[in-house]
Short mmCIF file of C-alpha atoms in Angstrom, two decimals:
data_model
loop_
_atom_site.label_atom_id
_atom_site.label_comp_id
_atom_site.label_asym_id
_atom_site.label_seq_id
_atom_site.Cartn_x
_atom_site.Cartn_y
_atom_site.Cartn_z
CA MET A 18 -12.11 -38.96 -31.03
CA ASN A 19 -9.81 -40.70 -28.31
CA ILE A 20 -9.89 -39.37 -25.01
CA LEU A 21 -8.39 -39.88 -21.94
CA VAL A 22 -10.11 -37.71 -18.79
CA ALA A 23 -8.02 -37.93 -15.41
CA GLY A 24 -9.93 -37.46 -12.92
CA SER A 25 -13.44 -38.83 -14.12
CA THR A 26 -14.97 -39.44 -11.10
CA GLY A 27 -15.09 -35.48 -10.03
CA VAL A 28 -16.92 -32.75 -10.09
CA VAL A 29 -16.54 -31.77 -13.61
CA GLY A 30 -14.81 -35.25 -14.38
CA ALA A 31 -17.98 -37.22 -14.28
CA PRO A 32 -20.50 -34.73 -16.07
CA LEU A 33 -17.85 -34.44 -18.41
CA THR A 34 -17.07 -38.00 -19.41
CA LYS A 35 -21.08 -38.60 -19.64
CA LYS A 36 -21.52 -36.14 -22.12
CA LEU A 37 -18.14 -37.37 -24.27
CA VAL A 38 -19.72 -40.64 -24.66
CA GLU A 39 -23.05 -39.62 -25.19
CA LEU A 40 -21.40 -37.82 -28.36
CA GLY A 41 -19.22 -41.10 -29.66
CA HIS A 42 -15.78 -40.39 -28.11
CA GLN A 43 -13.75 -42.92 -27.33
CA VAL A 44 -13.45 -42.38 -23.60
CA THR A 45 -10.99 -43.46 -20.75
CA GLY A 46 -11.47 -42.01 -17.44
CA THR A 47 -8.86 -42.26 -14.41
CA THR A 48 -9.51 -42.64 -10.85
CA ARG A 49 -7.20 -43.18 -7.75
CA SER A 50 -10.07 -46.14 -6.23
CA GLU A 51 -11.08 -48.96 -7.64
CA SER A 52 -14.28 -48.43 -5.84
CA ARG A 53 -14.77 -45.68 -8.52
CA LEU A 54 -14.47 -47.90 -11.59
CA ALA A 55 -18.03 -49.20 -12.15
CA GLY A 56 -19.30 -45.67 -12.33
CA ILE A 57 -16.78 -45.14 -15.03
CA GLU A 58 -18.01 -48.21 -16.71
CA ALA A 59 -21.79 -47.53 -16.32
CA VAL A 60 -21.69 -44.38 -18.34
CA GLY A 61 -19.97 -46.25 -21.14
CA ALA A 62 -15.94 -45.01 -20.78
CA THR A 63 -13.18 -47.80 -20.37
CA PRO A 64 -12.04 -47.24 -16.48
CA THR A 65 -8.79 -46.99 -15.28
CA VAL A 66 -7.53 -46.94 -11.68
CA CYS A 67 -4.06 -44.26 -11.57
CA ASP A 68 -1.67 -42.84 -9.23
CA ALA A 69 -1.30 -39.78 -10.77
CA LEU A 70 1.71 -38.93 -8.20
CA ASP A 71 3.42 -42.25 -9.56
CA ARG A 72 5.27 -41.35 -12.51
CA ALA A 73 5.38 -44.78 -13.99
CA SER A 74 2.19 -45.50 -13.61
CA VAL A 75 1.10 -42.50 -15.43
CA GLY A 76 3.55 -43.11 -18.21
CA ALA A 77 2.36 -46.75 -18.52
CA MET A 78 -1.17 -45.69 -18.27
CA MET A 79 -0.83 -43.11 -21.23
CA GLU A 80 1.09 -45.62 -23.73
CA SER A 81 -1.65 -48.20 -23.07
CA VAL A 82 -4.09 -45.33 -23.57
CA ARG A 83 -2.70 -43.18 -26.65
CA PRO A 84 -5.30 -40.71 -26.26
CA GLU A 85 -5.40 -38.01 -28.87
CA VAL A 86 -6.48 -35.42 -26.27
CA VAL A 87 -5.94 -35.42 -22.18
CA ILE A 88 -8.42 -33.28 -20.06
CA ASN A 89 -6.83 -33.16 -16.58
CA GLN A 90 -9.78 -32.35 -13.77
CA LEU A 91 -7.70 -34.32 -10.79
CA THR A 92 -8.21 -32.51 -7.48
CA ASN A 93 -8.23 -33.87 -4.12
CA PHE A 94 -9.73 -31.26 -1.72
CA PRO A 95 -10.53 -31.62 1.52
CA THR A 96 -13.83 -32.38 3.40
CA ASP A 97 -13.92 -29.59 5.92
CA LEU A 98 -13.66 -26.04 5.28
CA ASP A 99 -10.74 -24.70 7.47
CA GLN A 100 -8.44 -22.78 5.17
CA ARG A 101 -6.71 -21.25 8.36
CA ASP A 102 -5.25 -24.78 8.52
CA PRO A 103 -1.76 -24.47 6.59
CA GLY A 104 -2.41 -28.09 5.05
CA PHE A 105 -5.85 -27.15 4.06
CA TYR A 106 -4.71 -27.36 0.27
CA ASP A 107 -1.61 -29.80 0.47
CA GLY A 108 -3.22 -32.44 -1.15
CA THR A 109 -4.84 -30.39 -4.03
CA ASN A 110 -1.30 -28.60 -4.17
CA GLU A 111 0.47 -31.81 -4.09
CA ILE A 112 -1.77 -33.12 -7.19
CA ARG A 113 -1.48 -30.03 -9.17
CA ARG A 114 2.37 -29.85 -8.97
CA VAL A 115 3.09 -33.32 -8.90
CA GLY A 116 0.51 -35.27 -10.68
CA GLY A 117 -0.25 -32.32 -13.39
CA ARG A 118 3.59 -32.49 -14.25
CA ASN A 119 3.35 -36.15 -14.42
CA LEU A 120 0.37 -35.82 -16.76
CA LEU A 121 1.93 -33.62 -19.20
CA GLU A 122 4.91 -35.11 -19.80
CA ALA A 123 3.22 -38.47 -20.12
CA ALA A 124 1.04 -36.71 -22.41
CA GLN A 125 4.08 -35.48 -24.48
CA ASP A 126 6.05 -38.42 -24.58
CA ALA A 127 3.02 -40.51 -26.20
CA GLY A 128 2.09 -37.72 -28.66
CA VAL A 129 -1.14 -36.52 -27.37
CA ARG A 130 -2.26 -33.56 -29.50
CA ARG A 131 -3.97 -31.50 -27.35
CA PHE A 132 -3.67 -30.49 -23.44
CA VAL A 133 -6.82 -29.63 -21.55
CA THR A 134 -6.07 -29.11 -17.94
CA GLN A 135 -8.01 -27.14 -15.05
CA SER A 136 -7.17 -24.01 -13.36
CA LEU A 137 -9.02 -20.70 -11.10
CA ALA A 138 -10.07 -18.03 -12.38
CA PHE A 139 -10.03 -16.15 -8.94
CA MET A 140 -6.01 -15.55 -8.97
CA TYR A 141 -5.72 -11.94 -10.38
CA ARG A 142 -4.41 -9.20 -8.98
CA PRO A 143 -6.51 -7.33 -6.28
CA SER A 144 -6.13 -3.54 -7.73
CA GLY A 145 -7.84 -1.74 -10.53
CA ASP A 146 -11.26 -2.75 -12.03
CA TRP A 147 -13.03 -5.51 -10.51
CA VAL A 148 -13.65 -7.94 -13.34
CA LYS A 149 -10.88 -9.21 -15.00
CA ASP A 150 -9.88 -10.96 -18.48
CA GLU A 151 -7.21 -13.28 -19.37
CA SER A 152 -4.37 -11.11 -20.03
CA ALA A 153 -5.00 -9.44 -16.21
CA PRO A 154 -1.70 -9.99 -14.16
CA ASN A 155 -2.18 -12.36 -11.49
CA VAL A 156 -1.53 -12.18 -7.43
CA ASP A 157 2.32 -12.19 -6.81
CA GLU A 158 1.92 -12.84 -3.37
CA PHE A 159 1.41 -15.96 -1.77
CA SER A 160 0.76 -15.73 2.00
CA GLY A 161 -1.22 -18.26 3.87
CA SER A 162 -2.99 -21.60 2.93
CA ILE A 163 -4.72 -20.03 -0.08
CA GLY A 164 -1.57 -18.12 -1.51
CA GLY A 165 0.05 -21.78 -1.58
CA ALA A 166 -3.03 -22.67 -3.86
CA PHE A 167 -2.75 -20.00 -5.82
CA GLN A 168 1.47 -20.34 -6.48
CA ALA A 169 0.80 -24.35 -7.12
CA MET A 170 -1.85 -23.55 -9.81
CA LEU A 171 0.22 -20.93 -11.37
CA GLU A 172 3.04 -23.01 -11.75
CA HIS A 173 1.14 -25.63 -13.39
CA GLU A 174 -0.23 -23.41 -15.89
CA LYS A 175 3.06 -22.26 -16.73
CA LEU A 176 4.34 -25.78 -17.07
CA VAL A 177 1.29 -26.48 -19.51
CA VAL A 178 1.51 -22.90 -20.99
CA ASP A 179 5.30 -23.43 -21.72
CA ALA A 180 4.98 -27.57 -22.87
CA ASP A 181 7.04 -28.10 -26.21
CA GLY A 182 5.41 -30.51 -29.66
CA ILE A 183 1.53 -30.10 -27.27
CA GLU A 184 -1.37 -27.52 -27.43
CA GLY A 185 -1.96 -26.55 -23.86
CA VAL A 186 -5.75 -25.38 -23.31
CA ILE A 187 -5.86 -23.64 -19.51
CA LEU A 188 -9.53 -23.22 -18.07
CA ARG A 189 -9.86 -21.23 -15.42
CA TYR A 190 -13.03 -22.16 -13.71
CA GLY A 191 -14.87 -19.72 -11.39
CA PHE A 192 -16.63 -21.32 -8.35
CA PHE A 193 -18.27 -24.41 -9.11
CA TYR A 194 -21.82 -24.72 -8.07
CA GLY A 195 -24.49 -27.38 -8.65
CA PRO A 196 -24.93 -31.08 -7.10
CA GLY A 197 -21.83 -32.57 -5.46
CA THR A 198 -20.27 -29.41 -5.24
CA PHE A 199 -19.50 -26.86 -1.74
CA TYR A 200 -22.40 -24.84 -2.89
CA ALA A 201 -24.81 -27.34 -3.05
CA GLY A 202 -27.25 -27.81 -0.14
CA ASP A 203 -25.43 -30.46 1.72
CA GLY A 204 -21.87 -28.81 0.75
CA ILE A 205 -19.29 -27.22 2.55
CA THR A 206 -20.23 -23.71 2.22
CA GLY A 207 -24.06 -24.77 2.05
CA ILE A 208 -23.46 -26.10 5.69
CA GLU A 209 -21.75 -22.95 6.59
CA VAL A 210 -24.68 -20.89 5.33
CA LYS A 211 -27.18 -22.61 6.75
CA ARG A 212 -25.87 -22.09 10.47
CA ARG A 213 -24.95 -18.21 9.93
CA ARG A 214 -21.07 -19.22 10.02
CA TYR A 215 -21.00 -17.57 6.51
CA PRO A 216 -21.28 -13.90 7.14
CA ILE A 217 -20.80 -10.80 5.20
CA ILE A 218 -17.13 -9.14 5.60
CA GLY A 219 -16.87 -5.51 5.87
CA LYS A 220 -18.25 -4.24 2.84
CA GLY A 221 -18.59 -7.15 1.08
CA THR A 222 -16.82 -6.37 -2.12
CA GLY A 223 -15.07 -8.88 -2.83
CA VAL A 224 -16.26 -9.93 -6.42
CA MET A 225 -16.56 -13.59 -6.92
CA SER A 226 -17.90 -15.71 -10.27
CA PHE A 227 -19.51 -19.23 -10.26
CA VAL A 228 -19.62 -22.15 -12.67
CA HIS A 229 -22.34 -24.91 -12.66
CA ARG A 230 -20.19 -27.74 -12.73
CA GLU A 231 -22.41 -29.09 -15.98
CA ASP A 232 -21.31 -25.52 -17.80
CA ALA A 233 -17.52 -26.62 -16.77
CA ALA A 234 -17.70 -29.88 -18.03
CA ASP A 235 -18.79 -28.62 -21.40
CA ALA A 236 -16.43 -26.00 -21.49
CA ALA A 237 -14.03 -28.88 -21.00
CA LEU A 238 -15.87 -30.53 -24.41
CA ALA A 239 -15.78 -27.47 -26.19
CA ALA A 240 -11.78 -27.48 -25.65
CA ILE A 241 -11.37 -30.67 -27.60
CA ASP A 242 -11.54 -29.12 -30.82
CA HIS A 243 -11.95 -25.34 -30.46
CA GLY A 244 -9.86 -22.42 -29.99
CA ALA A 245 -6.12 -21.68 -30.01
CA PRO A 246 -3.95 -23.04 -27.09
CA GLY A 247 -3.89 -20.49 -24.28
CA ILE A 248 -6.11 -19.40 -20.78
CA TYR A 249 -9.43 -19.08 -21.21
CA ASN A 250 -12.23 -17.94 -18.03
CA VAL A 251 -14.87 -20.29 -17.67
CA VAL A 252 -17.33 -18.02 -15.51
CA ASP A 253 -20.61 -17.27 -16.08
CA ASN A 254 -21.85 -13.83 -17.20
CA GLU A 255 -22.16 -12.41 -13.63
CA PRO A 256 -19.43 -11.79 -11.29
CA ALA A 257 -21.21 -10.63 -8.26
CA PRO A 258 -19.28 -8.59 -4.71
CA MET A 259 -20.19 -10.90 -1.37
CA SER A 260 -22.43 -8.23 -0.36
CA GLU A 261 -24.91 -9.25 -3.24
CA TRP A 262 -24.71 -12.89 -4.27
CA VAL A 263 -24.35 -14.48 -0.26
CA PRO A 264 -27.87 -13.47 1.21
CA ILE A 265 -29.74 -14.75 -2.45
CA TYR A 266 -28.09 -18.06 -1.83
CA ALA A 267 -28.31 -18.11 1.49
CA GLU A 268 -32.45 -17.17 0.96
CA SER A 269 -32.31 -19.91 -2.09
CA LEU A 270 -31.42 -22.53 0.71
CA GLY A 271 -34.26 -21.79 2.63
CA ALA A 272 -31.66 -20.22 5.33
CA LYS A 273 -31.70 -17.11 7.71
CA PRO A 274 -29.96 -14.19 6.03
CA PRO A 275 -26.14 -13.99 6.87
CA ARG A 276 -24.33 -12.32 9.02
CA ARG A 277 -22.39 -9.17 8.76
CA ILE A 278 -18.58 -8.49 10.72
CA PRO A 279 -16.02 -6.44 10.23
CA LEU A 280 -12.91 -6.55 8.45
CA TRP A 281 -10.72 -6.75 11.67
CA LEU A 282 -12.79 -9.34 13.76
CA ALA A 283 -12.63 -11.55 9.85
CA ARG A 284 -9.10 -11.18 9.91
CA LEU A 285 -8.76 -12.76 13.76
CA VAL A 286 -11.19 -15.38 12.68
CA ALA A 287 -10.62 -16.18 9.54
CA GLY A 288 -7.19 -15.11 8.63
CA LYS A 289 -5.87 -12.11 7.20
CA GLU A 290 -5.82 -13.90 3.64
CA ILE A 291 -9.59 -15.21 3.65
CA ALA A 292 -10.77 -11.71 4.84
CA ALA A 293 -9.00 -10.00 2.19
CA LEU A 294 -10.38 -11.77 -0.24
CA ALA A 295 -13.83 -11.29 1.16
CA VAL A 296 -13.19 -7.15 0.26
CA GLU A 297 -10.67 -7.19 -2.48
CA MET A 298 -10.99 -10.59 -4.70
CA ARG A 299 -11.63 -9.65 -8.69
CA GLY A 300 -14.39 -11.65 -10.85
CA ALA A 301 -13.49 -13.19 -14.25
CA ASP A 302 -14.77 -12.26 -17.84
CA ASN A 303 -16.02 -15.12 -20.23
CA THR A 304 -16.08 -13.43 -23.64
CA LYS A 305 -13.13 -14.97 -24.76
CA ALA A 306 -14.04 -18.37 -23.63
CA LYS A 307 -17.59 -17.63 -25.12
CA SER A 308 -16.41 -16.27 -28.66
CA GLU A 309 -12.94 -18.48 -29.19
CA LEU A 310 -14.31 -21.91 -27.43
CA ALA A 311 -17.78 -21.97 -28.67
CA TRP A 312 -19.48 -21.77 -25.41
CA GLU A 313 -22.19 -20.92 -23.75
CA PRO A 314 -23.06 -21.29 -20.04
CA GLU A 315 -26.54 -23.29 -20.14
CA HIS A 316 -27.20 -21.23 -16.45
CA PRO A 317 -25.59 -17.61 -17.16
CA SER A 318 -26.41 -15.96 -13.58
CA TRP A 319 -26.03 -17.35 -10.78
CA ARG A 320 -28.94 -15.93 -9.17
CA ARG A 321 -31.21 -18.34 -11.36
CA GLY A 322 -28.55 -21.41 -10.90
CA PHE A 323 -28.79 -21.03 -6.93
CA LEU A 324 -32.50 -21.53 -6.80
CA ASP A 325 -32.31 -24.39 -9.66
CA ALA A 326 -29.34 -26.39 -7.97
CA ASN A 327 -31.10 -26.05 -4.48
#
């Protein structure tokens, strides 16, 4: 199958591109940087430089490749963890709003059959059950940098779901862990935990869902020819509250146990949005993805996954 992976050098894009080539697919991988072309070529894919924010460039590339399936793994995350910065997610929001639209429209124009795109599995409204499936309502209030990120992501989801003439598949990923992620030992979160600057806030009741980067890639691989168009939670089997996973994660890094701080102090230090997520966030249920995408996470729980990854 002729497949285009947009963002093929990223946390999910890199292992995905390699897996697709190994299965015999004809793969074109995009990157923004010429310095990364050799890495794409090294795994057997055809590399190309493409600026997702340039509609003409994206259109020309799509017409040249004429893929049957496009997999969007574009991101532009900052390298420093400062979510109180109003511009923290600006780069990624632009990629999702402008780059995602450019990629989708070019795919429609080129007659692409299926458009698989990444999203977030932690945008569910913080009320009711602590673990949500895809039918649950999403957040509808967007304040702070994290709220802006949710809004941009949900706008992209709607664009894909409503697109005419193309099968839109949305993979709502949990928090990535494994090499090259924020949760790697040398990642942003890993470093903060080692410094004991990632405390448990309040009672730590906010529930998070994780997914190993390799499992995330496997889900995208499965989505090229499994599942009806729609939304799928791609997470492991064990959503867990902050009070439970942070101490185990710290131990896996060889770090001291995390500190605990009251909610009121977290609001002052980290901002009210981040503080709220620490006690209100909902986890995600992966039943639909396992059933309809014929996908099963190789790392079913972060408990063992953290130990293996670190």
